[in-house]
Amino acid sequence: MNRDQLYDIALQWFLKQGWKPFTFQKQTWKAFLQGKHGLLNAPTGSGKTYALWFPIVLNYIKDNPNYKTKHRKGLKAIWITPLRALSQEIRQSAERVSLDLGTKLVVGIRTGDTSTKERAQQRKQMPDLLITTPESLQLLLATKGYDKMFQNCSAIVVDEWHELLGTKRGVQMELGLSRLKNISKNLRIWGISATIGNLDQARQVLLGPTSDALQNSTLIKANLNKKITVKSIIPKQMETFPWRGHLGLHLLEEVVPIINGSKTTLLFTNTRSQCEIWFQKILEKHPEYAGEMAMHHGSINKETRLWVEQAIRNESLKAVVCTSSLDLGVDFAPVETVVQIGGPKGVARFLQRAGRSGHRPGKESVIYFLPTHAIELVEASALQQAVKQKAVEDRIPYLNSFDVLVQYLVTLAISDGFYPNQLFKEIKETFCFQDISLDQWQWLLNFVVIGSQSLQSYDEYKKVEVAEDGRFKVNNRGIAMRHRFQIGTIVGDANLSVRYQKGGYIGSIEEFFISKLTKGDVFTFAGRNLEFIRIKDMQVHVRNSSKKTKKVPSWMGGRLTLSAQMSELLRNELYSASEDRSLQSKEIRSLHPLFEQQRAESIVPRPNEFLIESFKTRDGYHYIFYPFEGRFVHEAMGSLLGYRISLLAPITFSLAFNDYGFELLSDQEIDMQQVLDNDLFTNDYLLDDLQKSLNATEMARRKFRDIAVISGMVFTGYPDKGVKMKHLQSSSQLLFEVFKDYEPDNLLYRQAFTETFEHQLEEGRLRMALERINQQEIVWKACENPTPFSFPIITDRLREKLSSEKLADRIRRMTALLTKK
């Protein structure tokens, strides 16, 4: 059958459904059938699954002319999805195509949710089309004889590639692909990605920067010009002294007409705790929504989540309060309206959420923006610009993640073993390890065989044995079994499951929250008030309680930071406050009273100005800096400047920061002019000063815990018998201390520092921010009182010390005093 006949089969199928294929779908079919690799850039809900399932099935028809009568069993294509929740939707699309085209192709799923029985059947006979996750793919590579399983595989599709890129799961995927390329000679590799800033680089990472696959590849963009409208909910009364404490709840009544005017509304919050609070408060004020409103976040149990997702599809819910757990993956018909509560901190995340409304191709997406405090309206204005300019963040890929490579070497050694020289060539072709040196490679090989130099006398680190023919192989069944349990790169704080005493499962909460509770404490979780009884076997036992409570679990991942693109857009919007009002956005105009109050005490900075404010309160001397670079950069810059000032005169500071700026607070006054004369913002000695100022060793120690788990130095325990986080912490800390004292050039120890600087402290962004500030005119304003800009920062610091009632009282008094003046 020639290509035109194959295209015709696909076109006829589309016509039968009453559809017309998009240009990007036809381009993808053509490229795939020509034997090309590629990256498809298409948003969720645009028909991307049909863009790639079709050519996979058509290619099978082309190679098997008697496909209707004869069928050769065995794996023909793999579809990788980062989220298990997606696999059912993808399966339905695949089955529909293969059945309607009259093939006998069997579709199977293999994820963490797949039963043992089904896995055993798959081992005997693989499905033709397999839908799986990056972790499950690695588990297949840990199976004896995997090369026979994969040798006739003609395609692998990595869905939601933008979600994997810039994470260690992405590195895991790169390594898996480098192996599969060499086993199945006719393999075509395709990625599907939403819009990110560095699509070309994303394709390089997927295919390998020096590979033949990259030379024979294409980037296809589904230019579906979807109209996105952002509507800001502007408070009727503008606060001149904004603070973040009320989570936007003062605008709750503004949301009610939006919910009432739509069939289904998704309310996105940035954190799980905010999600719990909004859900409780809406029901408290509007009990009529009971039964018509639900909550969805990653820590609620699976059954509830699936029920909510199904209810959204059936349009049987008026509103769902959710977190990023619904950002991705849950494929359902569009909801009518999306509300974003608080700044989403990133353009890509915001656009993805907006796309949830009018989720079908060609429909307009409307997203409401609800600020949690006045200054967030500047963010809303910046997002309007982002939508206009299509300014989307890059996803920065990892380099030299040796922990993932160590895990991968043991994975291959468990199954059929490997020969180092052959494997080194494959690994060199990946983006992550393109610069790995022979010395580093030798070090890693030694590490999996004897542990590192300082661990040689401990047998538990000797995992791999070298056979006479030079093959590296694991022969110990216990080592192999433990390794299989621990394959993966997602290491969070230990999650404890929350259950009723009689055993009903409610969800999971991170250990650090539970560790603060004592018996009898009541907290809100999954929309219920629960009383804490005890922790037993990694489980939290609770009972329902009728007591009111203010305790809501917070999760470590809760605080997002502004991306570089978002920070730049935000600064530009802020600068527009000094322009002609007719040129300003409606959000910036609505902040006029706040800017006036700010100018009365200080200034609103222009593009060439960098603002520093100082004032005295009963808490001490406050020095506030406004880089508008996001909380991670501010944490690093605040520590750095605090350290540099202390070199001029002995002084200690406490640091507070948010996305807009940071505060150094001291009980001593400093001579700001003298400090500024001393080249405070220089990039010279940056790494050295950062290490000294930030307790970088402590941060690296925290990072090292994850590295120790991923590389298999620390065992996390068998399923249901998890090792307590405290033990993991202490084992990894012990190793960290050993390397620090006896083996400072250990690659995994060094990696902890590299990741701390590059990923956590965003050292690259910090350098660029310091360069920018160096070129601006530094304006220091000695103020009489706190200013509107400083208010969210100083109130954030008070929150750490005061209960929420006391905090609200204190802020009310402060605001009353300041507005009188």
Tab-separated table of N, CA, C and O in Angstrom, residues 58 134 153 157 167 208 210 269-270 281 286 310 315 351 362 463 508-509 584 597 630 657 689 698 760 788 794:
chain	number	residue	atom	x	y	z
A	58	LEU	N	-1.048	3.021	10.812
A	58	LEU	CA	-0.927	2.984	9.337
A	58	LEU	C	0.395	2.321	8.919
A	58	LEU	O	0.446	1.576	7.943
A	134	PRO	N	7.763	6.671	32.541
A	134	PRO	CA	9.229	6.556	32.470
A	134	PRO	C	9.770	5.502	33.444
A	134	PRO	O	10.693	4.759	33.124
A	153	CYS	N	10.140	-3.098	17.917
A	153	CYS	CA	9.361	-1.894	18.243
A	153	CYS	C	9.678	-0.809	17.207
A	153	CYS	O	10.840	-0.501	16.956
A	157	VAL	N	6.655	7.165	21.612
A	157	VAL	CA	6.139	8.538	21.697
A	157	VAL	C	6.237	8.979	23.154
A	157	VAL	O	5.767	8.270	24.050
A	167	THR	N	13.677	17.865	34.409
A	167	THR	CA	13.557	17.081	35.642
A	167	THR	C	14.436	15.842	35.478
A	167	THR	O	14.861	15.518	34.374
A	208	GLY	N	19.003	13.445	21.221
A	208	GLY	CA	20.462	13.364	21.402
A	208	GLY	C	21.126	14.380	20.494
A	208	GLY	O	20.901	14.373	19.280
A	210	THR	N	24.019	14.822	19.183
A	210	THR	CA	24.948	14.449	18.097
A	210	THR	C	24.438	13.232	17.328
A	210	THR	O	25.165	12.630	16.556
A	269	THR	N	-5.851	27.015	42.756
A	269	THR	CA	-5.069	27.682	43.801
A	269	THR	C	-3.616	27.238	43.613
A	269	THR	O	-3.356	26.266	42.924
A	270	ASN	N	-2.693	27.953	44.247
A	270	ASN	CA	-1.271	27.607	44.052
A	270	ASN	C	-0.784	26.546	45.018
A	270	ASN	O	0.239	25.935	44.802
A	281	LYS	N	-14.262	27.571	53.023
A	281	LYS	CA	-14.888	28.894	53.177
A	281	LYS	C	-16.088	29.076	52.241
A	281	LYS	O	-17.093	29.668	52.616
A	286	HIS	N	-21.734	29.514	51.572
A	286	HIS	CA	-22.777	29.119	50.604
A	286	HIS	C	-23.066	27.627	50.695
A	286	HIS	O	-22.692	26.849	49.818
A	310	GLN	N	-14.394	12.392	36.693
A	310	GLN	CA	-15.559	11.882	35.953
A	310	GLN	C	-16.720	12.875	36.057
A	310	GLN	O	-17.412	13.148	35.088
A	315	GLU	N	-20.317	17.002	33.700
A	315	GLU	CA	-20.843	18.340	34.025
A	315	GLU	C	-21.824	18.281	35.188
A	315	GLU	O	-22.817	18.993	35.222
A	351	LEU	N	-1.032	29.691	31.058
A	351	LEU	CA	-1.641	29.392	29.751
A	351	LEU	C	-2.246	27.994	29.752
A	351	LEU	O	-3.293	27.750	29.158
A	362	GLY	N	-10.246	25.648	18.753
A	362	GLY	CA	-11.026	26.746	18.174
A	362	GLY	C	-11.888	27.509	19.154
A	362	GLY	O	-12.411	28.557	18.844
A	463	LYS	N	27.668	-3.725	44.500
A	463	LYS	CA	26.439	-4.239	43.888
A	463	LYS	C	26.708	-5.055	42.627
A	463	LYS	O	26.088	-6.068	42.382
A	508	SER	N	-2.884	11.447	51.540
A	508	SER	CA	-1.533	11.391	52.113
A	508	SER	C	-1.033	12.793	52.437
A	508	SER	O	-1.340	13.751	51.728
A	509	ILE	N	-0.283	12.895	53.530
A	509	ILE	CA	0.228	14.189	53.996
A	509	ILE	C	1.729	14.042	54.235
A	509	ILE	O	2.194	12.989	54.664
A	584	GLN	N	-1.745	52.943	30.329
A	584	GLN	CA	-1.648	51.873	31.330
A	584	GLN	C	-2.780	50.858	31.180
A	584	GLN	O	-3.860	51.175	30.672
A	597	GLN	N	0.172	56.561	47.385
A	597	GLN	CA	0.638	56.405	48.770
A	597	GLN	C	2.134	56.046	48.783
A	597	GLN	O	2.899	56.535	49.611
A	630	GLY	N	11.701	37.210	42.023
A	630	GLY	CA	11.201	35.920	42.511
A	630	GLY	C	11.904	35.503	43.791
A	630	GLY	O	13.054	35.835	44.036
A	657	PHE	N	11.586	37.611	52.677
A	657	PHE	CA	11.560	37.873	51.234
A	657	PHE	C	10.247	37.383	50.643
A	657	PHE	O	9.572	36.524	51.203
A	689	ASP	N	31.326	34.012	48.190
A	689	ASP	CA	30.490	34.745	49.155
A	689	ASP	C	29.182	34.001	49.425
A	689	ASP	O	28.681	33.985	50.549
A	698	GLU	N	24.537	23.249	54.253
A	698	GLU	CA	23.269	22.719	54.793
A	698	GLU	C	22.286	22.443	53.654
A	698	GLU	O	21.600	21.422	53.622
A	760	GLN	N	18.466	25.345	42.913
A	760	GLN	CA	17.730	25.944	44.020
A	760	GLN	C	17.966	27.442	44.118
A	760	GLN	O	17.049	28.221	44.297
A	788	PRO	N	3.730	51.073	51.061
A	788	PRO	CA	2.866	50.022	50.501
A	788	PRO	C	3.659	48.859	49.895
A	788	PRO	O	3.272	47.706	50.040
A	794	ILE	N	7.019	42.801	55.173
A	794	ILE	CA	7.153	42.827	56.637
A	794	ILE	C	6.022	42.041	57.304
A	794	ILE	O	6.233	41.413	58.326
